[in-house]
CSV table of C-alpha atoms in Angstrom, one decimal:
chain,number,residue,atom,x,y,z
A,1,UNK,CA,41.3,145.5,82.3
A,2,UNK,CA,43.8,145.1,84.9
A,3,UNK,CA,47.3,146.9,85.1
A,4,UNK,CA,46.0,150.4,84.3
A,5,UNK,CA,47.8,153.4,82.5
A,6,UNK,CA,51.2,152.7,84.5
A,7,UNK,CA,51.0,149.6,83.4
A,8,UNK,CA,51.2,150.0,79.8
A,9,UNK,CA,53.3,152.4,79.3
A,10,UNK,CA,56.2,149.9,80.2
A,11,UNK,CA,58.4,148.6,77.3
A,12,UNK,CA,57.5,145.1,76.5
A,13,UNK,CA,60.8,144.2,76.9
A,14,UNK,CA,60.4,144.9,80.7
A,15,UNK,CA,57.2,143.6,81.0
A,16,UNK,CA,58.7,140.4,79.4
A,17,UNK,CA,61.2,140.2,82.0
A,18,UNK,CA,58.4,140.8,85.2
A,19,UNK,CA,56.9,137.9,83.9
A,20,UNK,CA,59.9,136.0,83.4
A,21,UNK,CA,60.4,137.3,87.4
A,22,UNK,CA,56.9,135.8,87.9
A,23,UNK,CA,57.3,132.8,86.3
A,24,UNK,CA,60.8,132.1,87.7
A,25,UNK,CA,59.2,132.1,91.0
A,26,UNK,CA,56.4,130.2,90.5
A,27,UNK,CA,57.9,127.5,88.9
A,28,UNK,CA,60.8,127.2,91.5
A,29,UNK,CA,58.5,127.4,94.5
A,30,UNK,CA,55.5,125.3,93.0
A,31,UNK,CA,57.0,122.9,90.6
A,32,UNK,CA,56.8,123.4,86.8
A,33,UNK,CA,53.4,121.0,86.9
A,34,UNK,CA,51.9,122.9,89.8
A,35,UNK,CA,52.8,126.3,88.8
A,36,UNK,CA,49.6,127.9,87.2
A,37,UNK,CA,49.5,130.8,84.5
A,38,UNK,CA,47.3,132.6,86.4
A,39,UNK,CA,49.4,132.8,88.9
A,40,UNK,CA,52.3,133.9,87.2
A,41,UNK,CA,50.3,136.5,85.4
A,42,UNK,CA,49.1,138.1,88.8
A,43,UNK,CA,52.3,138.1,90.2
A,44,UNK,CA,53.5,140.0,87.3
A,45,UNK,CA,50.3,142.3,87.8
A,46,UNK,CA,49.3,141.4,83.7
A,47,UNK,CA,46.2,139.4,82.3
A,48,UNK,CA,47.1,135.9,81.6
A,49,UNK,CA,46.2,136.7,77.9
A,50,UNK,CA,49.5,139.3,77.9
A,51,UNK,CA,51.5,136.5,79.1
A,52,UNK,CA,50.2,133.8,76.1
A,53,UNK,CA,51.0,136.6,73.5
A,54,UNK,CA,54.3,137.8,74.7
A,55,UNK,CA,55.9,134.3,76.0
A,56,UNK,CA,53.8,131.7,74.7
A,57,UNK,CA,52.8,128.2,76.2
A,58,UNK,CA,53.4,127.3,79.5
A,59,UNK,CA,55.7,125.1,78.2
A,60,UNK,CA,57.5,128.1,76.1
A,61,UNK,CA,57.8,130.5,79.4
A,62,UNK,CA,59.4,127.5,81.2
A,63,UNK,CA,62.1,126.7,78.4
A,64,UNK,CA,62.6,131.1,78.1
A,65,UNK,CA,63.1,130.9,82.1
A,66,UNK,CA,65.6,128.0,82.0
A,67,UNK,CA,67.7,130.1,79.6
A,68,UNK,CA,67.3,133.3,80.4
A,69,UNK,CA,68.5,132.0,83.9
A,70,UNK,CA,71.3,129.7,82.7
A,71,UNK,CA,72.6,132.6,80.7
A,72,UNK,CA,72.4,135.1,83.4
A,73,UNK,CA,74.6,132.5,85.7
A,74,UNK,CA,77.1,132.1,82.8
A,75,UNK,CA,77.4,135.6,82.6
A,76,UNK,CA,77.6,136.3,86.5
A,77,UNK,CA,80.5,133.6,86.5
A,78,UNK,CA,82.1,134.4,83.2
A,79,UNK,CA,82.4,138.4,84.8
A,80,UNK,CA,83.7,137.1,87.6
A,81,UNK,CA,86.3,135.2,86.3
A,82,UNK,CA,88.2,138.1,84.7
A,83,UNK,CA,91.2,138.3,82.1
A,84,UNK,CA,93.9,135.9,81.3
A,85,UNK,CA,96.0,138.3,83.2
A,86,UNK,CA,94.8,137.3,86.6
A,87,UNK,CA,96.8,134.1,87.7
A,88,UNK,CA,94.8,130.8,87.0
A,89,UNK,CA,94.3,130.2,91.5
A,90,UNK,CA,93.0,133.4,91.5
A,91,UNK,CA,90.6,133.3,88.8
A,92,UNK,CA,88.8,129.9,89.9
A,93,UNK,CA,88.4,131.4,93.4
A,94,UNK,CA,86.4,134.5,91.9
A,95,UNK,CA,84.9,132.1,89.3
A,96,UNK,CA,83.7,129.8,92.5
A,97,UNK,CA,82.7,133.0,94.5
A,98,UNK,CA,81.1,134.5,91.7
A,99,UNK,CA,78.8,130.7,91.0
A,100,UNK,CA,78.1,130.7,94.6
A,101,UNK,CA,77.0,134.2,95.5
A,102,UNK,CA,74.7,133.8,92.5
A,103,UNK,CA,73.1,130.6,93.8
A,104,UNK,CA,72.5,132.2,97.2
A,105,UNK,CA,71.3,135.9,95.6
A,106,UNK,CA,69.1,133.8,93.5
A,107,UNK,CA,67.7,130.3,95.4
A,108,UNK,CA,64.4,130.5,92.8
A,109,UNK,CA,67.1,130.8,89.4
A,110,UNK,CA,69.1,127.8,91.1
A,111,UNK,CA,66.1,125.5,91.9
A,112,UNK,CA,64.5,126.3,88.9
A,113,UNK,CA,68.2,125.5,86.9
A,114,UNK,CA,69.1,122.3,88.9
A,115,UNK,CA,66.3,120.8,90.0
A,116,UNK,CA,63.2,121.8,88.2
A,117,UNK,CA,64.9,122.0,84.8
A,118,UNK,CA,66.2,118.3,84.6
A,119,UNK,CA,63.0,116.7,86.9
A,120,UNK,CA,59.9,117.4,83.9
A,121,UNK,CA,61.2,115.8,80.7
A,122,UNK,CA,61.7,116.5,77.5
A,123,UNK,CA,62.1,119.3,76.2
A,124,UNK,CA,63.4,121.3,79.4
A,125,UNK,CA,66.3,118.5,80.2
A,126,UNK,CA,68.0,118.4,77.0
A,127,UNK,CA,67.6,122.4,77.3
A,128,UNK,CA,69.3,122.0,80.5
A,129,UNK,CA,71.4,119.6,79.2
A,130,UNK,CA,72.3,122.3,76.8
A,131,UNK,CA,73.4,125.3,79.2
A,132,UNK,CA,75.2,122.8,81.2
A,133,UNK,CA,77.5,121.9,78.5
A,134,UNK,CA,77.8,125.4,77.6
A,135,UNK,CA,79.1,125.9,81.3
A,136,UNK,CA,81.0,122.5,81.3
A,137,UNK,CA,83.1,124.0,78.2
A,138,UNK,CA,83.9,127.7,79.3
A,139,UNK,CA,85.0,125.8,82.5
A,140,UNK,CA,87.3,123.5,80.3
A,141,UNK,CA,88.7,126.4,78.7
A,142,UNK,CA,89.4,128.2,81.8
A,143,UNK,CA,91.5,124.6,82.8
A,144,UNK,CA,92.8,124.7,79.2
A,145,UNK,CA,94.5,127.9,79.3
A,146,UNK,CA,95.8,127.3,82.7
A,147,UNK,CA,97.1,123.7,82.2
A,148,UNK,CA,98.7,125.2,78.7
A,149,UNK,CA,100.3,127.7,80.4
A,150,UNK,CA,101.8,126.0,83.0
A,151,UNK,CA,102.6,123.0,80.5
A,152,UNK,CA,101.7,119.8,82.5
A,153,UNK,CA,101.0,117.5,79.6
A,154,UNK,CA,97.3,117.7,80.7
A,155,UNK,CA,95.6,116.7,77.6
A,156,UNK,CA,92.3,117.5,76.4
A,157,UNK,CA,90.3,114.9,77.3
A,158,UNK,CA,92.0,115.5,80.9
A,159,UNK,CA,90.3,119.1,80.6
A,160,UNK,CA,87.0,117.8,80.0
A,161,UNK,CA,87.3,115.7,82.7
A,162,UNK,CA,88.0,118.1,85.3
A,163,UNK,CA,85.9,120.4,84.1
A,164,UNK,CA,83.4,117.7,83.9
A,165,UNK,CA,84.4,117.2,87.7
A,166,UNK,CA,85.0,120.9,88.6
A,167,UNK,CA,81.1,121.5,87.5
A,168,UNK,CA,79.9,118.4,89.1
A,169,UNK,CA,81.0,119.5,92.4
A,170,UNK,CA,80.4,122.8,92.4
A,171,UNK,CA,76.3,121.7,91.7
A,172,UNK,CA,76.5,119.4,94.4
A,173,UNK,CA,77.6,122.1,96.8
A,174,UNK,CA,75.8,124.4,95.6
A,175,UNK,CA,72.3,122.6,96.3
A,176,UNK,CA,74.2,122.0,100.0
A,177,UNK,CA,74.7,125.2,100.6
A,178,UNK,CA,71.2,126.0,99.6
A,179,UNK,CA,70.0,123.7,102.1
A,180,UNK,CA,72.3,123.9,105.4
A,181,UNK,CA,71.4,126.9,107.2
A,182,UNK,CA,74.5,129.2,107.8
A,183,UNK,CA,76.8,128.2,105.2
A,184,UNK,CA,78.0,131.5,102.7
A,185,UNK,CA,78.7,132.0,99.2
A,186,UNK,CA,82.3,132.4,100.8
A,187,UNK,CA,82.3,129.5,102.8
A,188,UNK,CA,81.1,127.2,99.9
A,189,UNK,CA,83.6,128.6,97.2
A,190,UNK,CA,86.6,128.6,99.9
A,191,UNK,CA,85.8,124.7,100.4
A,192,UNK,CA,85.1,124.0,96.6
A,193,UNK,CA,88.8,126.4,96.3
A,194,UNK,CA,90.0,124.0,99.3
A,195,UNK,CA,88.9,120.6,97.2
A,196,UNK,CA,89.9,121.3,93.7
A,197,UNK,CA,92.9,123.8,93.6
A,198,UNK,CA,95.1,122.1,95.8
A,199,UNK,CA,94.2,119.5,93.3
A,200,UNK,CA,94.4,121.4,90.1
A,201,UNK,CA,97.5,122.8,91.4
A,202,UNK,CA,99.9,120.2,91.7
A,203,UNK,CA,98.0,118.7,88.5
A,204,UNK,CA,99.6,121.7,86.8
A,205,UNK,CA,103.1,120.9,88.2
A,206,UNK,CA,102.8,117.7,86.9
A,207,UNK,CA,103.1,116.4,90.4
A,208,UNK,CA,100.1,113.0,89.8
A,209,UNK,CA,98.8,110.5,92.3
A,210,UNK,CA,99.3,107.1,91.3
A,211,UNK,CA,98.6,103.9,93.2
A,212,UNK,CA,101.1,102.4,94.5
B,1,UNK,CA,49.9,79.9,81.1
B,2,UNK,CA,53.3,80.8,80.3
B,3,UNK,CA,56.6,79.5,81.7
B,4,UNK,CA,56.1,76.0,82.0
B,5,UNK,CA,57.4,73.4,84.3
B,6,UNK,CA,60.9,74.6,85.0
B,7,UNK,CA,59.5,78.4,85.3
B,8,UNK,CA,57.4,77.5,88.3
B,9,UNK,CA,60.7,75.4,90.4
B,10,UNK,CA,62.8,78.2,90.4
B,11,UNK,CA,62.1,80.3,94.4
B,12,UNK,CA,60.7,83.5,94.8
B,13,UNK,CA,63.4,85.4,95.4
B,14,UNK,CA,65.0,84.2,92.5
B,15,UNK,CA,61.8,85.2,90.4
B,16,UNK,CA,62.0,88.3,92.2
B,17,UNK,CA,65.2,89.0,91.2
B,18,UNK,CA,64.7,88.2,87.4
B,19,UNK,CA,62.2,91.1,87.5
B,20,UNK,CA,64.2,93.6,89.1
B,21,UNK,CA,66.8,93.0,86.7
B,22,UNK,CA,63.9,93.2,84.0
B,23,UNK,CA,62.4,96.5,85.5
B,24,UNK,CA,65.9,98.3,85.6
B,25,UNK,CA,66.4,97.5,81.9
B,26,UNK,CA,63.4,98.6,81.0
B,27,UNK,CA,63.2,101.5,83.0
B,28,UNK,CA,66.6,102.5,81.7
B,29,UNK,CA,65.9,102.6,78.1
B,30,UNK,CA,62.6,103.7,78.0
B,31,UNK,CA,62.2,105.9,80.9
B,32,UNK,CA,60.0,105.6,83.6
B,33,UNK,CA,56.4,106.7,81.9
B,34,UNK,CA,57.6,104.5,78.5
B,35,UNK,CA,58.4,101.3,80.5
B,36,UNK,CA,55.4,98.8,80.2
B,37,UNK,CA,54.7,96.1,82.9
B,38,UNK,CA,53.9,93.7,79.8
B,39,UNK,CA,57.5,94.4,78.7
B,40,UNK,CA,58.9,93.8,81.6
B,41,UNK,CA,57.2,90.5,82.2
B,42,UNK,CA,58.2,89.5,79.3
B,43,UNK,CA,61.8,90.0,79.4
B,44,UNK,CA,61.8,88.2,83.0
B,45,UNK,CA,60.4,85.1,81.4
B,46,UNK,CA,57.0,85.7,83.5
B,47,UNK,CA,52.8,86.5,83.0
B,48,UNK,CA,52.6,89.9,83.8
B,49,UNK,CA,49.9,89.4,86.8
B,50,UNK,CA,53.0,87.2,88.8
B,51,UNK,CA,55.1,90.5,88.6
B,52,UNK,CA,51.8,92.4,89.9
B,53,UNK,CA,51.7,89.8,92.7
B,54,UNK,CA,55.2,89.9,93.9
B,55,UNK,CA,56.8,92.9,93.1
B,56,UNK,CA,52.9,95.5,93.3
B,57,UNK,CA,52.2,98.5,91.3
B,58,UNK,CA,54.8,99.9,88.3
B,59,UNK,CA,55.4,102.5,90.9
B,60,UNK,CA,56.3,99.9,93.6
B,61,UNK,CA,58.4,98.5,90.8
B,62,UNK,CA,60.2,101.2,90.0
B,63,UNK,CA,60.9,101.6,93.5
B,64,UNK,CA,62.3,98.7,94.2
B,65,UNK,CA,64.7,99.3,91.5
B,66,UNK,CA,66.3,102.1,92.9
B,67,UNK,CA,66.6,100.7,96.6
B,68,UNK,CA,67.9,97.7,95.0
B,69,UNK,CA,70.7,99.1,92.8
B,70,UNK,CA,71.3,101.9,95.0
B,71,UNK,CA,72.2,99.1,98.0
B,72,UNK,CA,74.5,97.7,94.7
B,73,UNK,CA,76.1,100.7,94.0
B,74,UNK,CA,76.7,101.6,97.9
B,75,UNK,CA,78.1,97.6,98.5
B,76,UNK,CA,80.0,97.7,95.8
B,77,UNK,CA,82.1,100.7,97.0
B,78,UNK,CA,82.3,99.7,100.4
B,79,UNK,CA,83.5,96.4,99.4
B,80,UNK,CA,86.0,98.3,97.3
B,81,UNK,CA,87.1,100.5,100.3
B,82,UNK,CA,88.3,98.2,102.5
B,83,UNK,CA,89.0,98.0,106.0
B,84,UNK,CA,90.8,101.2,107.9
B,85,UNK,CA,94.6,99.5,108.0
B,86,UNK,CA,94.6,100.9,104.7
B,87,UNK,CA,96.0,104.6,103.9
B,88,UNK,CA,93.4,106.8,103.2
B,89,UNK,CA,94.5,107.5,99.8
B,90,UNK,CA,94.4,103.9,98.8
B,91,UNK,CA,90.9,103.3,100.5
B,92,UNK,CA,89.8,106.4,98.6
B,93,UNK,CA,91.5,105.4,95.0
B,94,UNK,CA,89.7,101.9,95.5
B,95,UNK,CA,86.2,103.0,96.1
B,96,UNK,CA,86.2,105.4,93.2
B,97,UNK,CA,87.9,102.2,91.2
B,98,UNK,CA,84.9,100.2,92.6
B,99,UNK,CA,82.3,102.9,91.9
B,100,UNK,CA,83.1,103.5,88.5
B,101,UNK,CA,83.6,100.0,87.4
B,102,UNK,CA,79.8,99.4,88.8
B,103,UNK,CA,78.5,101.8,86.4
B,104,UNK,CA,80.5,101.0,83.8
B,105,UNK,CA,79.8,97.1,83.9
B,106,UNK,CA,76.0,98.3,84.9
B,107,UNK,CA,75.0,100.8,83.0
B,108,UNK,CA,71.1,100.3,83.0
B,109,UNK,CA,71.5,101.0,86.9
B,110,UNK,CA,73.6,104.1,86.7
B,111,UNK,CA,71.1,105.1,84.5
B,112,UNK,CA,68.3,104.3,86.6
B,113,UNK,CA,70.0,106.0,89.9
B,114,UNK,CA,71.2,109.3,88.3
B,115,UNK,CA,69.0,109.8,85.7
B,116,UNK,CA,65.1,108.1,85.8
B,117,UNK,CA,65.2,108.1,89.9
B,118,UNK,CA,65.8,111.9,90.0
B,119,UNK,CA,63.2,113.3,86.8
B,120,UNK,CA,60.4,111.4,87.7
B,121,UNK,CA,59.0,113.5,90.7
B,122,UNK,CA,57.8,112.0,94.0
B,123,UNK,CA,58.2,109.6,95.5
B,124,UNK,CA,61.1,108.6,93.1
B,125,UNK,CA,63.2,111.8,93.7
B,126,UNK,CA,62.6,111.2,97.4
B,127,UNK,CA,64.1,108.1,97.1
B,128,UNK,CA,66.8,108.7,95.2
B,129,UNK,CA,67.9,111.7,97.4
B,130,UNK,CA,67.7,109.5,100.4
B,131,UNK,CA,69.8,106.8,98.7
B,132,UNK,CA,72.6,109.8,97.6
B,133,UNK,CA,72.7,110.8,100.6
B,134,UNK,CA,73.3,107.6,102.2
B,135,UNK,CA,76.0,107.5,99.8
B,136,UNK,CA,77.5,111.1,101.0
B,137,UNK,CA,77.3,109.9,104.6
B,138,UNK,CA,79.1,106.8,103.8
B,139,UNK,CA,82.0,109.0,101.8
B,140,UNK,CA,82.2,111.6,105.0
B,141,UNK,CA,83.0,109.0,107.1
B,142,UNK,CA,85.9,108.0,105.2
B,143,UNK,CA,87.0,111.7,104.7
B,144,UNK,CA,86.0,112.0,108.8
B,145,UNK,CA,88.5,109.2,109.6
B,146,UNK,CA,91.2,110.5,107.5
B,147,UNK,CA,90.9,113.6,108.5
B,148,UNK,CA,90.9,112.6,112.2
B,149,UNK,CA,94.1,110.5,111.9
B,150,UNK,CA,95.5,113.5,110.0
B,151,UNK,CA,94.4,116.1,112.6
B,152,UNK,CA,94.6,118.7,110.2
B,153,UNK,CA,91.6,120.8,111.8
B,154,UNK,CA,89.2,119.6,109.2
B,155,UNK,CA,85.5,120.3,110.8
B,156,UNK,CA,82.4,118.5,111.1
B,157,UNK,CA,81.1,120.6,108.3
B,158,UNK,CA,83.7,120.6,106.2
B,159,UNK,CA,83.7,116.9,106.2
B,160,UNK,CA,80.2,116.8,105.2
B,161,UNK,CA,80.9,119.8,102.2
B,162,UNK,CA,83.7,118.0,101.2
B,163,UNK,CA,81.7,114.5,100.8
B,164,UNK,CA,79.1,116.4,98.5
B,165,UNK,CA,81.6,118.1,96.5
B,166,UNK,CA,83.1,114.6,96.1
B,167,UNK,CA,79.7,112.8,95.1
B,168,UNK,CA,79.3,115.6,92.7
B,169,UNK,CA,82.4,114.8,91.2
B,170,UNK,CA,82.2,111.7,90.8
B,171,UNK,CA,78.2,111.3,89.7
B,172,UNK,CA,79.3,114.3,86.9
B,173,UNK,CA,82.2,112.3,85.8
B,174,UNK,CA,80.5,108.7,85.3
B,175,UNK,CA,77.7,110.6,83.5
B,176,UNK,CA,80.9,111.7,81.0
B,177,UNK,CA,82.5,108.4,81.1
B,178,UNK,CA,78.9,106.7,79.9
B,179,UNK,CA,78.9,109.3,77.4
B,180,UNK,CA,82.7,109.3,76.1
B,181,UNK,CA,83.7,106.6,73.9
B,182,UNK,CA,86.7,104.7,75.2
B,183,UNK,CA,86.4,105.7,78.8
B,184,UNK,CA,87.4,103.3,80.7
B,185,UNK,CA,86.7,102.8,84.7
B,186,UNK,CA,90.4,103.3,85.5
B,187,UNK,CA,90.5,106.5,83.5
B,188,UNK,CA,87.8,107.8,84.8
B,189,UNK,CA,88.7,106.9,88.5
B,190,UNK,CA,92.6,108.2,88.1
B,191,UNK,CA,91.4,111.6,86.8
B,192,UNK,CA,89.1,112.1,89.7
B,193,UNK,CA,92.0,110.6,92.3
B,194,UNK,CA,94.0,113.3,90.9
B,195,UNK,CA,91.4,116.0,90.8
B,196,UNK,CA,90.0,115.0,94.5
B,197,UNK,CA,92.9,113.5,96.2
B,198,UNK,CA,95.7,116.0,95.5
B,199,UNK,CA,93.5,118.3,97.1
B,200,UNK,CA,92.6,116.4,100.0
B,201,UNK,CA,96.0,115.6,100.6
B,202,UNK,CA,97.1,118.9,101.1
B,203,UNK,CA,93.8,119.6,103.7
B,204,UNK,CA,94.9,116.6,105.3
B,205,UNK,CA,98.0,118.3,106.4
B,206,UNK,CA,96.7,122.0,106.7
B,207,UNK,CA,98.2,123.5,103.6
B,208,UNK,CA,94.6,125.2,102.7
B,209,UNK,CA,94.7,127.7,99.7
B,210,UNK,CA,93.4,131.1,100.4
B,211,UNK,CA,92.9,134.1,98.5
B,212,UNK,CA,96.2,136.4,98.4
């Protein structure tokens, strides 16, 4: 058998999270069809056997990556963001930073999130579907708070909106950024700051285009 | 044979045409695997070998969709835009008017660019991503000439980041609008002139945001 006594020894929640590694890789490089178990399973260094019992189908191991990834995004962002006590500018631009250094410290988790999860049916896009709306609404609550501090009248389908728009652009720039060489987390969040706060800003103070 | 008399007067193209529009339906609601040629020839009115011989393989088919409402969506906008006497935020404020009214009055196409084109794999996604960004180009070049006139220091590359963060916005925001009951094209297309243009207003004239 392969792995040996170093091999296993380790927990099997660490193991678990070598082969989500693995399989994170695989599928974002190869294509969720493409990708083989066997190939995940040496990448990991276990039998493909291992990988059956501990994560299940192929299908399984791909709907545990796209939310094991989507959650560690949330998180990565959600830390970023920081307390209410930071002003509402400030917290979007570590928000934005925080989104963008994590889709450019982690192209396979991003391909695999915005590309792979929505392109192979059912069950991985409604999955996706899923984390995005989880993302969509911490967004919206981050507008929330800021429009009902600042007290614009901005209602609440307004806040779905923008975040609806907020998340929407930040994906699209994201997969940009992944694919124009030279561009930095920085530079893509300072744009995305550039494009939406100046907007969101004089949203809050009420201040609204209309046609004229 | 089916179709009769008056079936076989009416010109290619026209046939053509009833089978695109057909296809897209089809191809909307059931997905791309789902879809059946014998459905589709049916709803055009048509024996499902003539749809074989003029439009080729379900793959061909589904194809031709995309180009077809993709060259929609992208006529409809620059119809929409108008000619550069017009203030930027006016142009800007019409095409999103234009865009969102074309997926609102054609739904089955919105659904076929920016859902069936992209999960489908190759060559669909190919397609679709060449279409998109056709559609970014066309959008940088209005940002590029408003920022020209403007000569607020706005770069190359920054024209093209802010073009995708702008299709994001807008692709993420009809998705939501198809979605929301009682969205309406203007609503949709006022929230995102406030998200987008208030914020490209103030690049326009250098007042950029940055982190204090």
């Amino acid at each position: 058998m392969a792995g040996g006594a170093k091999a296993r020894r380790l927990p099997r929640a660490v193991r678990e999270g070598q082969m989500l590694d693995a399989a994170v890789r695989c599928f974002a490089r190869h294509g969720y069809q493409t990708a083989s178990m066997d190939e995940i399973a040496e990448l990991a260094g276990v039998s493909k056997p291992l990988v059956y019992l501990y994560l299940g189908s192929k299908e399984e191991l791909f709907t545990a990556c796209i939310r094991r990834e989507a959650g560690a995004l949330l998180g990565a962002v959600a830390a970023g963001v920081g307390g209410s006590e930071v002003p509402p500018d400030e917290r979007l631009w570590a928000g934005l930073l925080a989104f963008f250094t994590y889709a450019a410290e982690h192209p396979d988790s991003w391909v695999v999130l915005s590309r792979q999860a929505r392109t192979h049916g059912e069950p991985f896009a409604g999955e996706a579907a899923r984390m995005r709306d989880e993302i969509v609404g911490f967004v919206a609550g981050l507008i929330g708070e800021a429009a009902g501090e600042a007290g614009g009248g901005i209602t609440p389908r307004d806040v779905d909106a923008l975040a609806q728009a907020l998340v929407g652009s930040a994906e699209s720039l994201a997969d940009w950024a992944d694919e124009t060489p030279g561009v930095t987390a920085r530079e893509a969040a300072a744009t995305l700051m550039n494009f939406a706060w100046a907007g969101l800003g004089n949203l809050m103070k009420s201040e609204r285009w209309s046609p004229r």
